[in-house]
CSV table of C-alpha atoms in Angstrom, one decimal:
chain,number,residue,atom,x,y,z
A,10,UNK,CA,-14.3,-21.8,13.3
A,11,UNK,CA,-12.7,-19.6,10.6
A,12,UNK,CA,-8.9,-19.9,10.1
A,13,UNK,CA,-7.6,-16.5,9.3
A,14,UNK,CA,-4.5,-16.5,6.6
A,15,UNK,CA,-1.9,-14.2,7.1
A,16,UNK,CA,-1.6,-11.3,4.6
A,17,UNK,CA,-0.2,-12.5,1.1
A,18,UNK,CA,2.0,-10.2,-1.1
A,19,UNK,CA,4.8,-9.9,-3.2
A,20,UNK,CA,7.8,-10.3,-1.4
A,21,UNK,CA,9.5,-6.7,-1.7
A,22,UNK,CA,6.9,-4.7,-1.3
A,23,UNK,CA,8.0,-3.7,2.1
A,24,UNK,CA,5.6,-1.0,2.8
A,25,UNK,CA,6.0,2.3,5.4
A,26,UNK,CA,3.4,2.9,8.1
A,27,UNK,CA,2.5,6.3,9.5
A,28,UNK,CA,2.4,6.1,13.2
A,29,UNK,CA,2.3,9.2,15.4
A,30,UNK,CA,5.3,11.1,15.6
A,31,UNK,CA,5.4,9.6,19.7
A,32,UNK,CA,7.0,6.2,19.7
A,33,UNK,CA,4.2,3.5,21.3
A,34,UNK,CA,5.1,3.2,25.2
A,35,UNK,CA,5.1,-0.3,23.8
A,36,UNK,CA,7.9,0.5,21.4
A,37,UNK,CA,10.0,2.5,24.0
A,38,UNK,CA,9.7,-0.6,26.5
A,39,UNK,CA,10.5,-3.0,23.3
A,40,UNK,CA,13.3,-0.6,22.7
A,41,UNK,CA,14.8,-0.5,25.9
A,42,UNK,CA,14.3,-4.6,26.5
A,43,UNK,CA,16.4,-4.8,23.5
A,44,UNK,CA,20.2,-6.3,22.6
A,45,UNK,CA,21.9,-3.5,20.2
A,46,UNK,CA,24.3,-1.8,19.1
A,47,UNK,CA,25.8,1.6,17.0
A,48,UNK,CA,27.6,0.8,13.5
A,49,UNK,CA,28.6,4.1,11.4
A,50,UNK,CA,25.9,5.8,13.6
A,51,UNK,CA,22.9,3.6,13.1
A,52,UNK,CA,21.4,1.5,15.7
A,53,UNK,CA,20.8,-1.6,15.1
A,54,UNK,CA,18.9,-3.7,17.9
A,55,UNK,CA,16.5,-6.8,18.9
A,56,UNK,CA,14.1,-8.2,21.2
A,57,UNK,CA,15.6,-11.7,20.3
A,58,UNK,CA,17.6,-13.8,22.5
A,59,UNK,CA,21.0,-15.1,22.4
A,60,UNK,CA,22.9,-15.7,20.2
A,61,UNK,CA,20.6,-13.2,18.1
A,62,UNK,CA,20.4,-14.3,14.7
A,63,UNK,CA,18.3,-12.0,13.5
A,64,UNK,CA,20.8,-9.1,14.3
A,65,UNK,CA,24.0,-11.0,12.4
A,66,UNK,CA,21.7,-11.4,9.7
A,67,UNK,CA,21.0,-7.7,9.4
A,68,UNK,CA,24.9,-6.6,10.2
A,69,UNK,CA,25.6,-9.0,7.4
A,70,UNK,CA,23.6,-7.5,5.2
A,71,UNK,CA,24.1,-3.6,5.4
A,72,UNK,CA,28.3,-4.8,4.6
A,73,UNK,CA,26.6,-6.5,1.6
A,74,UNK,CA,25.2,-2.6,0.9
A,75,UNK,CA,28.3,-1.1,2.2
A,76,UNK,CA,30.5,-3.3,-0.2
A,77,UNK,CA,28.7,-3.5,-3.9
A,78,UNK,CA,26.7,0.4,-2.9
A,79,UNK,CA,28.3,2.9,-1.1
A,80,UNK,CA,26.2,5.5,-1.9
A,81,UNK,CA,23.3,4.1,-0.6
A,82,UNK,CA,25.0,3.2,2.5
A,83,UNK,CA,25.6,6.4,3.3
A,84,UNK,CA,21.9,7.1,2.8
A,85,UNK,CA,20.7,4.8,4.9
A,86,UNK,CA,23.3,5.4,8.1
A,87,UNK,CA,22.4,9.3,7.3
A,88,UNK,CA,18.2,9.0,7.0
A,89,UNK,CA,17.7,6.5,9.5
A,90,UNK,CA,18.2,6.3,13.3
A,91,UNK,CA,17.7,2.4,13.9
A,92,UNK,CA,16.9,-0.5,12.1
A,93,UNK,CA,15.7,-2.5,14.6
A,94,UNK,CA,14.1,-6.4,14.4
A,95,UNK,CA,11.0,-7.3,16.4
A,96,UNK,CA,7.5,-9.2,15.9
A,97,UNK,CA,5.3,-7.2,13.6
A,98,UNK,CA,2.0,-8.2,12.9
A,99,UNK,CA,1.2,-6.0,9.9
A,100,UNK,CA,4.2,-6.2,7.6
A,101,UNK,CA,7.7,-8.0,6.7
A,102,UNK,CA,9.1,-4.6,7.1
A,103,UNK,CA,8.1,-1.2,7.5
A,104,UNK,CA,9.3,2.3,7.9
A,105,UNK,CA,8.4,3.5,11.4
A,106,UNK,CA,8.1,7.1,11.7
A,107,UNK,CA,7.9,8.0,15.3
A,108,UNK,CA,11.2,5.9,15.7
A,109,UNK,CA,12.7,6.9,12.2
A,110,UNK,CA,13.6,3.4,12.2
A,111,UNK,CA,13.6,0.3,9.6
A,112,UNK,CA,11.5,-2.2,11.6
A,113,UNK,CA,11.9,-5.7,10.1
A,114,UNK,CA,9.9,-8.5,11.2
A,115,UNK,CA,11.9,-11.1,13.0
A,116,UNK,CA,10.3,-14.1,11.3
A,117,UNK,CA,11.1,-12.3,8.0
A,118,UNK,CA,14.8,-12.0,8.9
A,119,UNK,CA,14.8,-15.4,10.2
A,120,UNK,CA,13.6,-17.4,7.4
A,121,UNK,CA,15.3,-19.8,6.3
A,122,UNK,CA,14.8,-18.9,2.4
A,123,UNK,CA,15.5,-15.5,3.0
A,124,UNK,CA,18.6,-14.7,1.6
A,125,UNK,CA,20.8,-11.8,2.9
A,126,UNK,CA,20.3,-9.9,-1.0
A,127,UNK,CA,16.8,-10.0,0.0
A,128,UNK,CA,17.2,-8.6,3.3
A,129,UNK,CA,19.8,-6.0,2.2
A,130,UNK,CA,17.1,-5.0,-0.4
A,131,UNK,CA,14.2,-4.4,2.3
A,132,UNK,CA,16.7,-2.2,4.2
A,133,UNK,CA,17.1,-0.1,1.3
A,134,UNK,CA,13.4,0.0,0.3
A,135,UNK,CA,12.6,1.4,4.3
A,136,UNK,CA,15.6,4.3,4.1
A,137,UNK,CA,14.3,4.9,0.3
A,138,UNK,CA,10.6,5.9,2.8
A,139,UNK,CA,12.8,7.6,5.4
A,140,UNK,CA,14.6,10.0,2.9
A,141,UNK,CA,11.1,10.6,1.4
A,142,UNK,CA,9.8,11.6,4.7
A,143,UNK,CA,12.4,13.8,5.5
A,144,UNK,CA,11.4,16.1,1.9
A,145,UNK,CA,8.0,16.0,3.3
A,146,UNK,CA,6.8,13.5,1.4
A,147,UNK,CA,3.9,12.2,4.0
A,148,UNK,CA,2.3,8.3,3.3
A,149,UNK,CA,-0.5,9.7,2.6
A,150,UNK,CA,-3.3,7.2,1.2
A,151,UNK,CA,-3.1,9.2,-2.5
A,152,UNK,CA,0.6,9.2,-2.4
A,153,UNK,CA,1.2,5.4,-1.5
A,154,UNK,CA,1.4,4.1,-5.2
A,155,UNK,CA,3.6,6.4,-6.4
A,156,UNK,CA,5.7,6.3,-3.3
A,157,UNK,CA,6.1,2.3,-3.1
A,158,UNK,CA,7.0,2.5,-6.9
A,159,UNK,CA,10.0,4.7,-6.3
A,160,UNK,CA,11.0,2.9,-2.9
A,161,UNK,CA,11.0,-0.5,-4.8
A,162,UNK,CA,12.9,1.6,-8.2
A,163,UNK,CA,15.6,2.2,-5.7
A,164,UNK,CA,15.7,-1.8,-4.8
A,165,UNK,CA,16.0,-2.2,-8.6
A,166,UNK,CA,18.7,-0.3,-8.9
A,167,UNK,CA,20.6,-1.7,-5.7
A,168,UNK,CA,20.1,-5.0,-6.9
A,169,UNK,CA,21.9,-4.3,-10.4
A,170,UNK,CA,25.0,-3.7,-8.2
A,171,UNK,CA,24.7,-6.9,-7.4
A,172,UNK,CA,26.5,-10.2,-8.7
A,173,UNK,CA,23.9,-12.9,-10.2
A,174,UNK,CA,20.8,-11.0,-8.8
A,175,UNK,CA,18.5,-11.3,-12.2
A,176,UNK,CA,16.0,-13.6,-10.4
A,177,UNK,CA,15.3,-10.7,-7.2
A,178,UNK,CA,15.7,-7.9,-9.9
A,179,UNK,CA,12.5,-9.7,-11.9
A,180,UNK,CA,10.8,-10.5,-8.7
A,181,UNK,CA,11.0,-6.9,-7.9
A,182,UNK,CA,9.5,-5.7,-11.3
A,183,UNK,CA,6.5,-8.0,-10.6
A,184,UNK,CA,6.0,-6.4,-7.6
A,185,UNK,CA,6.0,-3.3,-9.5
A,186,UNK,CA,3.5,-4.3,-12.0
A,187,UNK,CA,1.0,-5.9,-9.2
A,188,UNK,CA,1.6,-2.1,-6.9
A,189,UNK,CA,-0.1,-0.6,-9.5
A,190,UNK,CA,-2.6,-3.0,-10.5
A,191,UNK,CA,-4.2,-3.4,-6.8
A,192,UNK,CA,-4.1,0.4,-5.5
A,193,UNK,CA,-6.6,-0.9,-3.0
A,194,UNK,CA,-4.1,-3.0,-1.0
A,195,UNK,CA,-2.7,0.6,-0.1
A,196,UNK,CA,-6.3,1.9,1.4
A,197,UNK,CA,-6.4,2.7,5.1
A,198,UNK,CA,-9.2,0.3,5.7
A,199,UNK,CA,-7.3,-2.6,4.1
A,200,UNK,CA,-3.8,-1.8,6.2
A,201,UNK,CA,-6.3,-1.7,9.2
A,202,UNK,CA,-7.4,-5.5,8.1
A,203,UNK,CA,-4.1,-6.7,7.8
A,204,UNK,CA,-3.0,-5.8,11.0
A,205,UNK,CA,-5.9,-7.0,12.7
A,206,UNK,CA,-5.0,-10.3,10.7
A,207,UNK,CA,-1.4,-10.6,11.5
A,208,UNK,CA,-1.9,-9.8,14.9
A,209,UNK,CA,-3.5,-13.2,15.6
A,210,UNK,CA,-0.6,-14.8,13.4
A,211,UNK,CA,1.8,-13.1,16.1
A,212,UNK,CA,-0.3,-14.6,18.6
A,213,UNK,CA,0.2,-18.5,17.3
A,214,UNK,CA,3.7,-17.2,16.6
A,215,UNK,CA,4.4,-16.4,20.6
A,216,UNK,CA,2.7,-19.8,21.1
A,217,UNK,CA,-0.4,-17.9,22.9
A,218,UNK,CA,-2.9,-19.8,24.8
A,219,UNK,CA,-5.5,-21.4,22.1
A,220,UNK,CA,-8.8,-19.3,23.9
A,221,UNK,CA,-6.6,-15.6,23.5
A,222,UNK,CA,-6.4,-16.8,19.8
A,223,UNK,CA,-10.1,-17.7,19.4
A,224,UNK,CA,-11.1,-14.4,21.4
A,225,UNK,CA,-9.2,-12.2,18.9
A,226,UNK,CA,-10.3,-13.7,15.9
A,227,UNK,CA,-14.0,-13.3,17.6
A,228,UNK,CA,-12.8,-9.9,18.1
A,229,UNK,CA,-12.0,-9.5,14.7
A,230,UNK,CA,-14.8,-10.9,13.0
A,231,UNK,CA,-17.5,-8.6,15.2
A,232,UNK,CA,-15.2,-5.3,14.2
A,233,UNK,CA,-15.6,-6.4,10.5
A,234,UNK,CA,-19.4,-6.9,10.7
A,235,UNK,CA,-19.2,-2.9,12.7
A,236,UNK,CA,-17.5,-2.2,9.6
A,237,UNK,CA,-20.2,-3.5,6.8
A,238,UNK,CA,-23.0,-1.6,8.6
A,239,UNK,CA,-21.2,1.8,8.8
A,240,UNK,CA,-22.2,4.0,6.1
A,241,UNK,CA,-19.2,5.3,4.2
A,242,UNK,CA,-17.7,9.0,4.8
């Protein structure tokens, strides 16, 4: 049987998704399951158990932000609502709309080679998405280039504040040169993929019962073959 590889990119390129304006009633029982709390009026919460890593991790690194980058501090406590850490399967981060929230991955956060620069950078990639959404700047498919380019500009120019970030400021700029040389990775079909993808990653994640993972994967490959035959709009 296949083995399906979870989604490979540039680290940085923490992209937004465009839910419906509704939270999930997934999200709003994820939401109220979860440990949190209210810093400068942000909201910062996970599903995680004790002693919640993931959440020092993050408090940690918006005082990095609030320390070397007061300005863009304040932008992220005034364009989001939460920044909240649970399992994605489609993404190391993304900007949820319906929640106005930064939603980081939990396994991203927890990663051992993840450093708290790196995390502190994601943050202000997602508010960089909020504060574009709130000038009515949709993530529309056209749009998604030019709008990943100026979310990870704005990384660029938080990591310059930064002592002895060179290495992260030039991984950033790759990740600029690649956004624009794959616009595909930004089509709706492909984001549809990925999640399909990292949602049986999730799956092995939550240690899931070996015949759920084979039936999603089956799942999987039968909506891909759908896909092949359907003539294109």
């Amino acid at each position: 049987m296949q083995q399906l590889e979870s989604p490979q990119r540039p680290r940085g390129l923490a992209i937004a998704v465009k839910p419906d304006r509704r939270p999930s009633r997934v999200d709003r029982l994820g939401l109220w399951l979860s440990k949190g709390s209210t810093i400068d009026r942000l909201w910062i919460g996970t599903t995680e158990s004790k002693p919640y890593p993931a959440l020092h991790r993050v408090d940690d690194a918006l005082q990095l932000i609030k320390r070397y980058d007061p300005l863009n501090y304040s932008r992220i406590t005034r364009n989001l609502d939460r920044i909240w850490v649970h399992l994605l399967p489609s993404a190391q981060a993304h900007y949820d709309r319906s929640l106005n929230a930064c939603a980081l991955d939990e396994r991203y956060v927890l990663n051992e080679t993840m450093t708290l620069e790196q995390i502190a950078s994601t943050i202000v990639h997602e508010a960089t998405h909020a504060r574009l959404e709130g000038w009515g700047i949709q993530y529309l498919e056209a749009m998604r280039i030019r709008i990943e380019s100026i979310c990870l500009r704005r990384e660029l120019s938080f990591l310059a504040k930064l002592p002895d970030s060179e290495p992260l400021q030039d991984e950033i700029v790759r990740a600029l040169e690649w956004c624009t040389s794959d616009p595909d990775f930004y089509s709706d079909k492909n984001f549809w993929w990925r999640r399909q993808e990292g949602e049986v990653e999730t799956l092995r994640y939550l240690n899931a019962p070996n015949w759920l993972i084979r039936w999603a994967m089956w799942l999987i490959r039968r909506r891909r073959q759908r896909a092949s035959v359907l003539p294109e709009s």
